[in-house]
PDB file of C-alpha atoms in Angstrom:
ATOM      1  CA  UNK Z  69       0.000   0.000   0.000  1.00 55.00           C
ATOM      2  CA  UNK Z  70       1.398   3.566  -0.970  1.00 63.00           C
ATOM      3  CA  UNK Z  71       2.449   5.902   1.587  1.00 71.00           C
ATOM      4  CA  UNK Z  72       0.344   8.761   1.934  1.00 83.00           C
ATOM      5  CA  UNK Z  73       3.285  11.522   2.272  1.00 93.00           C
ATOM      6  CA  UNK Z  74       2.585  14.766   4.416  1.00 96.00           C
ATOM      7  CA  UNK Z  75       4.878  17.666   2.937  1.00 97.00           C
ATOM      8  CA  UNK Z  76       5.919  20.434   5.460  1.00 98.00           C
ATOM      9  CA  UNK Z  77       7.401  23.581   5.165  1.00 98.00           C
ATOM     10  CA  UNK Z  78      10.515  24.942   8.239  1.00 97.00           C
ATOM     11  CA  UNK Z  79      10.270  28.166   8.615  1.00 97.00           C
ATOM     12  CA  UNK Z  80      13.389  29.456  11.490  1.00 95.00           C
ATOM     13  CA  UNK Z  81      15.765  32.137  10.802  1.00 93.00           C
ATOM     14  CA  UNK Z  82      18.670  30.053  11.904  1.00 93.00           C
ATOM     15  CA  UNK Z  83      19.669  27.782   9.202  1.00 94.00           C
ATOM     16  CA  UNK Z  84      21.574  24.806  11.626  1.00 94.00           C
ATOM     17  CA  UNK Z  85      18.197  24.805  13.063  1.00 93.00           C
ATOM     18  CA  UNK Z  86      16.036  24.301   9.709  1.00 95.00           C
ATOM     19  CA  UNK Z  87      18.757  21.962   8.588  1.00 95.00           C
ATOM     20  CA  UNK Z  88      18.204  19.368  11.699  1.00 94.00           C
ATOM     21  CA  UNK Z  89      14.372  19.716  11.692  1.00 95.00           C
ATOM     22  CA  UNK Z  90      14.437  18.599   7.970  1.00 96.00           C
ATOM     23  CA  UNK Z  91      17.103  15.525   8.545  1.00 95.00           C
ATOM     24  CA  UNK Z  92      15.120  14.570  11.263  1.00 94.00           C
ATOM     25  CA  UNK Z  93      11.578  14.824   9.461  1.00 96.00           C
ATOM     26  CA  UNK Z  94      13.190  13.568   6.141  1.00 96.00           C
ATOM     27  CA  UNK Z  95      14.153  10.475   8.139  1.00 95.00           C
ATOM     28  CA  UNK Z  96      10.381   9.545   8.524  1.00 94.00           C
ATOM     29  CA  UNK Z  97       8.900   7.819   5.557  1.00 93.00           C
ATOM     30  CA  UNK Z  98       5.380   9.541   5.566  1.00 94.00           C
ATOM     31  CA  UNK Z  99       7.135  13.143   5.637  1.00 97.00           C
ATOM     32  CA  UNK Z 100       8.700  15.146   3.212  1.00 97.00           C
ATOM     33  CA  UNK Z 101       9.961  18.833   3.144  1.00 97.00           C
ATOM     34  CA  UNK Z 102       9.288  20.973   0.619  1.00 97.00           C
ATOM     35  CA  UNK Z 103      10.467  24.008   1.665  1.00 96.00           C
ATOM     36  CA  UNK Z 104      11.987  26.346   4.068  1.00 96.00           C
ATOM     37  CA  UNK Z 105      12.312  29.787   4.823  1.00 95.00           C
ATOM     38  CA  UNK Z 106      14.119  31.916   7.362  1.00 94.00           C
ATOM     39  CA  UNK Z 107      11.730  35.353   7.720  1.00 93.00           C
ATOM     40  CA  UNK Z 108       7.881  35.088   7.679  1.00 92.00           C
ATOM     41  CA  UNK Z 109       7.315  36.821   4.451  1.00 92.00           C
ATOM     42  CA  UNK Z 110       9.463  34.663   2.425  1.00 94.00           C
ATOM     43  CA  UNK Z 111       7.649  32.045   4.723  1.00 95.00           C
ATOM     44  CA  UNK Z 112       4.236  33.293   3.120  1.00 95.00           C
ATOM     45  CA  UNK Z 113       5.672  33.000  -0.139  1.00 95.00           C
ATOM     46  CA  UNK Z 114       7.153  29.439   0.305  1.00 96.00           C
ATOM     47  CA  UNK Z 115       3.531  28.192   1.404  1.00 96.00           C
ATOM     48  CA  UNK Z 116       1.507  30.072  -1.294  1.00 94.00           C
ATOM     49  CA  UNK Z 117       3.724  28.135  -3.765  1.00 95.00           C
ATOM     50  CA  UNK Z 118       4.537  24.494  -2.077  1.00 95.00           C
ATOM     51  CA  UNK Z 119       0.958  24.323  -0.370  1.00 94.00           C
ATOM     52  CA  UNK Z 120       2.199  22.174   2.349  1.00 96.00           C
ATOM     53  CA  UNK Z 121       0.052  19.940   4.967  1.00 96.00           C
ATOM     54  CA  UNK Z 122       1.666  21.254   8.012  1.00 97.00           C
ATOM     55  CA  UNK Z 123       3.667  23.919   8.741  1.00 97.00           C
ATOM     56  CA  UNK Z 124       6.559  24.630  11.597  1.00 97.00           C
ATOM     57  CA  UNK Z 125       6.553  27.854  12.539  1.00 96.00           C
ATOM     58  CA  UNK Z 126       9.782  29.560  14.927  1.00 95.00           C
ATOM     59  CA  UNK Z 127       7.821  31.857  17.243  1.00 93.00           C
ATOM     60  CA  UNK Z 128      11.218  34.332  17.696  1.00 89.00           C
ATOM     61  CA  UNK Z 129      11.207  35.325  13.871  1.00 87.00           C
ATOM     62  CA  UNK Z 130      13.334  38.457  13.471  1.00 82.00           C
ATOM     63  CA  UNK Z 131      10.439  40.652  12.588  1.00 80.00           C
ATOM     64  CA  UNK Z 132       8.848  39.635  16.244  1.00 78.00           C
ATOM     65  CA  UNK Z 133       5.469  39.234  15.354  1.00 84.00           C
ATOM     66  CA  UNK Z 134       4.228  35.199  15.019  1.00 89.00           C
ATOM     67  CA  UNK Z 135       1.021  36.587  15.172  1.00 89.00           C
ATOM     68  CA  UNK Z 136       0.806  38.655  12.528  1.00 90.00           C
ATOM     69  CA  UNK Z 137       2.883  35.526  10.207  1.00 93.00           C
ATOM     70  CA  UNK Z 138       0.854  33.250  11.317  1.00 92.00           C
ATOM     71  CA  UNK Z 139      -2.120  35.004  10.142  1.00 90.00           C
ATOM     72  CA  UNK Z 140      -0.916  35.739   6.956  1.00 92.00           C
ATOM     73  CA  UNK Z 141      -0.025  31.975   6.400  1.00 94.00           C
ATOM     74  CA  UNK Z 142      -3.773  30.821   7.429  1.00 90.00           C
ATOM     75  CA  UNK Z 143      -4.826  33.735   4.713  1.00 89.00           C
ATOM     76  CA  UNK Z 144      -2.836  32.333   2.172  1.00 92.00           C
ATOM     77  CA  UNK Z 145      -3.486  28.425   2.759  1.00 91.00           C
ATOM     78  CA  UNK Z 146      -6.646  28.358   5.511  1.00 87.00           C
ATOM     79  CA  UNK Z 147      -6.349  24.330   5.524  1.00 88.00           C
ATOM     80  CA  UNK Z 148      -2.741  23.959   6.416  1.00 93.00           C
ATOM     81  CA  UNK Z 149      -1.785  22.839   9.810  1.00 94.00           C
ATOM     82  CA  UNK Z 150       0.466  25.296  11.616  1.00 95.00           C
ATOM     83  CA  UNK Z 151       3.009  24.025  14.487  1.00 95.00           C
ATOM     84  CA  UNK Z 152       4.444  26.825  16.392  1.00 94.00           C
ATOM     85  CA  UNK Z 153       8.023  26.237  17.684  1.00 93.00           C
ATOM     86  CA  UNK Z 154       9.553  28.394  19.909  1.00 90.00           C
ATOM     87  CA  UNK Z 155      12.169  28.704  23.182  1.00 86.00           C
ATOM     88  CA  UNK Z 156       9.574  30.787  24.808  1.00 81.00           C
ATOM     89  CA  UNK Z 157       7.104  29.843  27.314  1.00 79.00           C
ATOM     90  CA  UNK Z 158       5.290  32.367  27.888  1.00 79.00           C
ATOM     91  CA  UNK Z 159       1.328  31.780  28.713  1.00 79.00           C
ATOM     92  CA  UNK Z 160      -0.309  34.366  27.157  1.00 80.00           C
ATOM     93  CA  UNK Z 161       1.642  33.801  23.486  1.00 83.00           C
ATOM     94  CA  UNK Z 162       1.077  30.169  24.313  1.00 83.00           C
ATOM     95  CA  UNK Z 163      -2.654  31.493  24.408  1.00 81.00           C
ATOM     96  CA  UNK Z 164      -2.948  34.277  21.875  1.00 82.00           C
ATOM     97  CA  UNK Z 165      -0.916  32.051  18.553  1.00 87.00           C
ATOM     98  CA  UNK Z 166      -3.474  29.352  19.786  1.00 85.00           C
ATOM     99  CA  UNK Z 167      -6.503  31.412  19.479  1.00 81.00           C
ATOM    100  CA  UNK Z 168      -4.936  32.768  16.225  1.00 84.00           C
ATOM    101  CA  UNK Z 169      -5.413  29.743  14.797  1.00 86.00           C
ATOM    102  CA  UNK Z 170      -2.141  27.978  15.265  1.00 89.00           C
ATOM    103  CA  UNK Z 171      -2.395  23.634  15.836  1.00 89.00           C
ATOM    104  CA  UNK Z 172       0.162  23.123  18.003  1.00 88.00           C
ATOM    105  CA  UNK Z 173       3.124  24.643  20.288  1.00 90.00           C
ATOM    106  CA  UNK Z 174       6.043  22.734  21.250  1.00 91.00           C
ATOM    107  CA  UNK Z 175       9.092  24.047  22.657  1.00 89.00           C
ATOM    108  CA  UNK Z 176      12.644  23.681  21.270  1.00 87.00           C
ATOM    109  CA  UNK Z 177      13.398  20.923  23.898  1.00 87.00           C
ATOM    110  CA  UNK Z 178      10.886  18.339  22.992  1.00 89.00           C
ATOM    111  CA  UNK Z 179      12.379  14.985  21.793  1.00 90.00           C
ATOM    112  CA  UNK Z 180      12.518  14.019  17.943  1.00 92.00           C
ATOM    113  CA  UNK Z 181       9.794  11.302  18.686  1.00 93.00           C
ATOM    114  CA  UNK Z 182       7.531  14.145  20.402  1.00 92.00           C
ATOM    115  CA  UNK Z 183       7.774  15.770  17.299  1.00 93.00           C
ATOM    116  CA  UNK Z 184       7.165  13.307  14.579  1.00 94.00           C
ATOM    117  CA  UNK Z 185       3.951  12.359  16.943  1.00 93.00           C
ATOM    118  CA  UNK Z 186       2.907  15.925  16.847  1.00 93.00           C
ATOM    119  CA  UNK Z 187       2.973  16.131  13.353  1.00 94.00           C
ATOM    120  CA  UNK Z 188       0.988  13.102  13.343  1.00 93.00           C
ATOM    121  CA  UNK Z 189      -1.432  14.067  15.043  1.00 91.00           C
ATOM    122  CA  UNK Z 190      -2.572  17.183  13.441  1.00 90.00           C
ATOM    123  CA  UNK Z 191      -2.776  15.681  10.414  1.00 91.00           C
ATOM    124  CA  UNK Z 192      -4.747  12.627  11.355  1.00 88.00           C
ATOM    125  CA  UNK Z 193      -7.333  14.765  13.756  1.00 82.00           C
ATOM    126  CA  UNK Z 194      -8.783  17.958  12.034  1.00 76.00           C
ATOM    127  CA  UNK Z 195      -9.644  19.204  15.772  1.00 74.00           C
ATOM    128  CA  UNK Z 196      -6.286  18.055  17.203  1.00 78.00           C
ATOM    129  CA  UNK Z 197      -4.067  20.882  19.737  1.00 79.00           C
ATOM    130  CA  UNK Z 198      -0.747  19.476  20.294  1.00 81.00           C
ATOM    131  CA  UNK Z 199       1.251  21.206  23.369  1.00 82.00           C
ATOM    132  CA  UNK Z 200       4.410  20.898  24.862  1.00 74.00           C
ATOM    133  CA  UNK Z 201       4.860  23.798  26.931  1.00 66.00           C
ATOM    134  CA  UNK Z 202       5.431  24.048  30.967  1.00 58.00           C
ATOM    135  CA  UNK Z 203       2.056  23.580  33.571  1.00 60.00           C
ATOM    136  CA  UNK Z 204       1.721  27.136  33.851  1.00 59.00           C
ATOM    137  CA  UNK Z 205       1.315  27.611  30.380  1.00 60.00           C
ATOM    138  CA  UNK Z 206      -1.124  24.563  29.750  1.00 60.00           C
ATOM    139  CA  UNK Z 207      -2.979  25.791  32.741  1.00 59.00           C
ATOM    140  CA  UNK Z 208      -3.491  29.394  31.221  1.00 55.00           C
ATOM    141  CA  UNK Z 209      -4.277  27.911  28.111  1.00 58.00           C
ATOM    142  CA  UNK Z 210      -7.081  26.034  29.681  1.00 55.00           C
ATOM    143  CA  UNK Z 211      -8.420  29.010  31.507  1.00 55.00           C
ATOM    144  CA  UNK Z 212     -11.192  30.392  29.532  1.00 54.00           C
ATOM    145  CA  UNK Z 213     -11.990  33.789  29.792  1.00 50.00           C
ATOM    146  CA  UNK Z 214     -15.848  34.226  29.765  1.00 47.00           C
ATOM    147  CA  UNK Z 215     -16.144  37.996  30.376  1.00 42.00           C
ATOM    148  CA  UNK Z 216     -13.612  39.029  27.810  1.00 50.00           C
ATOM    149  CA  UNK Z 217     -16.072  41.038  24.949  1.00 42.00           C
ATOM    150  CA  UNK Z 218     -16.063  38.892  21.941  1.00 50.00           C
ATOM    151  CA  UNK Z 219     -14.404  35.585  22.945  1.00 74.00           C
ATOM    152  CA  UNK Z 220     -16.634  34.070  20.532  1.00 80.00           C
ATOM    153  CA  UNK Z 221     -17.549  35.545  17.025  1.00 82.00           C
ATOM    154  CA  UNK Z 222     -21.341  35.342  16.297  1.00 84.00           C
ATOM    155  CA  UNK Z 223     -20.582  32.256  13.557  1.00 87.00           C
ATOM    156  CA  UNK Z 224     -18.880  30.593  16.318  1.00 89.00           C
ATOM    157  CA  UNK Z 225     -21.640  30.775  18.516  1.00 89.00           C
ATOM    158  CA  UNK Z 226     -24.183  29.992  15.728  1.00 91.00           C
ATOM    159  CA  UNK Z 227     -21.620  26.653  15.505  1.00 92.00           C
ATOM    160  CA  UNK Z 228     -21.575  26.064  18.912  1.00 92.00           C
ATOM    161  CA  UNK Z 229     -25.150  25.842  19.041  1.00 92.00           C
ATOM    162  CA  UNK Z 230     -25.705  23.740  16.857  1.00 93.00           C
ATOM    163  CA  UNK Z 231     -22.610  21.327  18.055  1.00 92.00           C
ATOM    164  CA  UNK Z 232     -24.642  21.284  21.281  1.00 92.00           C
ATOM    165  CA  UNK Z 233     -28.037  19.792  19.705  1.00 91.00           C
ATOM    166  CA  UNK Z 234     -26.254  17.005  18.645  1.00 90.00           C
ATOM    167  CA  UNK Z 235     -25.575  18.146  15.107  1.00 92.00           C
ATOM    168  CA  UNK Z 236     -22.647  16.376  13.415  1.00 91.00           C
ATOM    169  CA  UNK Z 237     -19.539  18.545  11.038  1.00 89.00           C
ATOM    170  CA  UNK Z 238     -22.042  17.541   8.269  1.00 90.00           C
ATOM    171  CA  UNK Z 239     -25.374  18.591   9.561  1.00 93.00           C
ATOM    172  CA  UNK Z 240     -24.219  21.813  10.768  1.00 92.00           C
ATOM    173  CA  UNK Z 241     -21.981  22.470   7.608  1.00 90.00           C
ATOM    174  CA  UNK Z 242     -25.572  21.993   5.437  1.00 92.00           C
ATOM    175  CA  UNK Z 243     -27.379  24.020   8.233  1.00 91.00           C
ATOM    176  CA  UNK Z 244     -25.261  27.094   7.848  1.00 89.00           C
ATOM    177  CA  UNK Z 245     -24.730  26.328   4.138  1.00 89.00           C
ATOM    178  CA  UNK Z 246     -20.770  26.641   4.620  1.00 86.00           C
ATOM    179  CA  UNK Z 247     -18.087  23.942   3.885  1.00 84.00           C
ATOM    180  CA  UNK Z 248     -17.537  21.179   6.384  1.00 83.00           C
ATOM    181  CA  UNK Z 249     -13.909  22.060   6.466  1.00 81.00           C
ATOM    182  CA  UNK Z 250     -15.072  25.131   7.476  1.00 84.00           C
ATOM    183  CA  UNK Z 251     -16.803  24.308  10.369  1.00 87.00           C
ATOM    184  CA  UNK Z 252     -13.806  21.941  11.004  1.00 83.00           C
ATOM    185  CA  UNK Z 253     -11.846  25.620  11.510  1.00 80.00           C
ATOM    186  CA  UNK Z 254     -14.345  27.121  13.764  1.00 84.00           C
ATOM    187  CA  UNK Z 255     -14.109  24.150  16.177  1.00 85.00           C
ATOM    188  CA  UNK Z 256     -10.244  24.755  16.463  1.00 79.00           C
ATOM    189  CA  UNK Z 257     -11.048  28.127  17.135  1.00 79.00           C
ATOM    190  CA  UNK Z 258     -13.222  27.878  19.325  1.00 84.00           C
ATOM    191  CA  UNK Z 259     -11.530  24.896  21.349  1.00 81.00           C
ATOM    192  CA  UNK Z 260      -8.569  27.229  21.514  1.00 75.00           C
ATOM    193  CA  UNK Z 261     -10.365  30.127  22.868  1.00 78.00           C
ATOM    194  CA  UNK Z 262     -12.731  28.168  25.844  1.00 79.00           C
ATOM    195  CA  UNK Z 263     -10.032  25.750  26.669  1.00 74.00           C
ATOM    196  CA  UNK Z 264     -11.888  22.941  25.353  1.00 76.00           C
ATOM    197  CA  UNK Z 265     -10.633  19.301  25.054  1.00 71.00           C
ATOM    198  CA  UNK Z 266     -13.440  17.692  23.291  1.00 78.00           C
ATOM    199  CA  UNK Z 267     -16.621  19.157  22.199  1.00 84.00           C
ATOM    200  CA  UNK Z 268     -18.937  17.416  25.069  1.00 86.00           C
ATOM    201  CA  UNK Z 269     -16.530  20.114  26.976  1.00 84.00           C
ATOM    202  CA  UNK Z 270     -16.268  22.986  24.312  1.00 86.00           C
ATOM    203  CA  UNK Z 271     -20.594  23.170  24.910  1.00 89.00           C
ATOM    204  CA  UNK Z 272     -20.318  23.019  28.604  1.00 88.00           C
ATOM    205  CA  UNK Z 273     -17.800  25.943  28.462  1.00 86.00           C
ATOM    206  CA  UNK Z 274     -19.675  28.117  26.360  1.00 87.00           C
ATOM    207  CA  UNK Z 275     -23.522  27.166  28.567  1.00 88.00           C
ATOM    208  CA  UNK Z 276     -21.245  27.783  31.624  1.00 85.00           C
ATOM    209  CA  UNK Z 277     -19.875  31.494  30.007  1.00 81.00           C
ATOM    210  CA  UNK Z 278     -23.262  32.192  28.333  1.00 83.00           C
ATOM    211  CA  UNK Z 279     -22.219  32.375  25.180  1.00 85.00           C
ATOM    212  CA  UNK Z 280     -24.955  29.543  23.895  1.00 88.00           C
ATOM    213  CA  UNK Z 281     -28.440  28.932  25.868  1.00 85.00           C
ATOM    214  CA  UNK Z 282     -28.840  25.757  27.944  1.00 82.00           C
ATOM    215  CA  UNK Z 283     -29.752  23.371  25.591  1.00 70.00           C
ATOM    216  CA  UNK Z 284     -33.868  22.163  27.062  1.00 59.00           C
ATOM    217  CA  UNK Z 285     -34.170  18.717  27.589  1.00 50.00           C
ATOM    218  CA  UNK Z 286     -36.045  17.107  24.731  1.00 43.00           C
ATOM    219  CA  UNK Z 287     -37.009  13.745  26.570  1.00 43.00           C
TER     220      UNK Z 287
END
């Protein structure tokens, strides 16, 4: 049976770096890289033109703003997975590249094999978070923060309510007459934003904030 091959792009301004990443995700039959870069907008250039499956993403980019790069990647491929990677561990970045949209964040100290398994496993699970990142950070990370204005867009809360009648990707894809991948991307969202693990949680979160009415029993 043919291997189904997941091509990543490296994107770290320090070239040693980008050079051991790719030996060591080379090594692993499934993976191939297709590109690097070492500043975010050659980054967004790399990805418009490779269209990669996941990306790895250095947090301390010279310009200093992941944010802002990893929001211009998501415009320019909105299906691709992005990995943060970073020497920082610092909860609220943890929190904010994770709201932006970003699928995982693993520090620089993880082992090869946590790596390959993070990679993975944001390509096998379309609602998948990886994290590797100190209890403090995990802990902020899973800290929702009901009262902040907007924590939820309006589409994410029209998801959400749906999620919590029981409605599959599918049925609430067809119900808001949007793409199921697209629904796929507002459950990372908002899983990133409420903290969620799973979405049994992600609708007890958002009854518990009052950002969806208590769902009536039906019995």
């Amino acid at each position: 049976m043919q291997t189904v091959v997941t091509r990543i792009v490296i994107v770290d301004d320090h070239t040693l770096v980008r050079d051991g990443l790719s030996e060591m995700l080379n090594a692993e039959p499934e993976f191939l890289v297709v590109g690097e870069a070492g500043d975010g907008v050659r980054a967004v250039e790399v990805i418009g033109a490779k269209s990669p499956d996941v990306v790895l993403l250095d947090v301390g980019l010279p310009d200093g703003d992941a944010a802002g790069t990893l929001r211009r990647i998501l415009d320019v491929a909105p299906a691709v997975r992005v990995i943060m990677v970073s020497v920082y561990d610092e909860p609220r970045t943890v929190q904010e590249l994770l709201r932006g949209g970003a699928r995982g964040y693993l520090l620089k100290t993880v082992s090869r094999q946590d790596l390959v398994a993070a990679v993975r496993a944001v390509v096998a699970d379309d609602e998948r978070v990886v994290l590797s990142v100190s209890r403090a950070s995990m802990a902020h990370v899973h800290t929702p923060a009901p009262s902040e204005p907007g924590l939820l867009s309006a589409r994410e809360r029209e998801v959400m309510t749906l999620v919590a009648q029981g409605m599959t990707n599918g049925q609430t894809a067809r119900q808001l007459a949007v793409a199921e991948g697209t629904v796929k991307h507002h459950l990372r969202n908002i899983f990133a934003k409420l903290g969620a693990t799973s979405r049994i949680d992600a609708v007890n979160k958002a009854i518990a904030a009052s950002l969806i009415p208590p769902q009536q029993d039906r019995g």
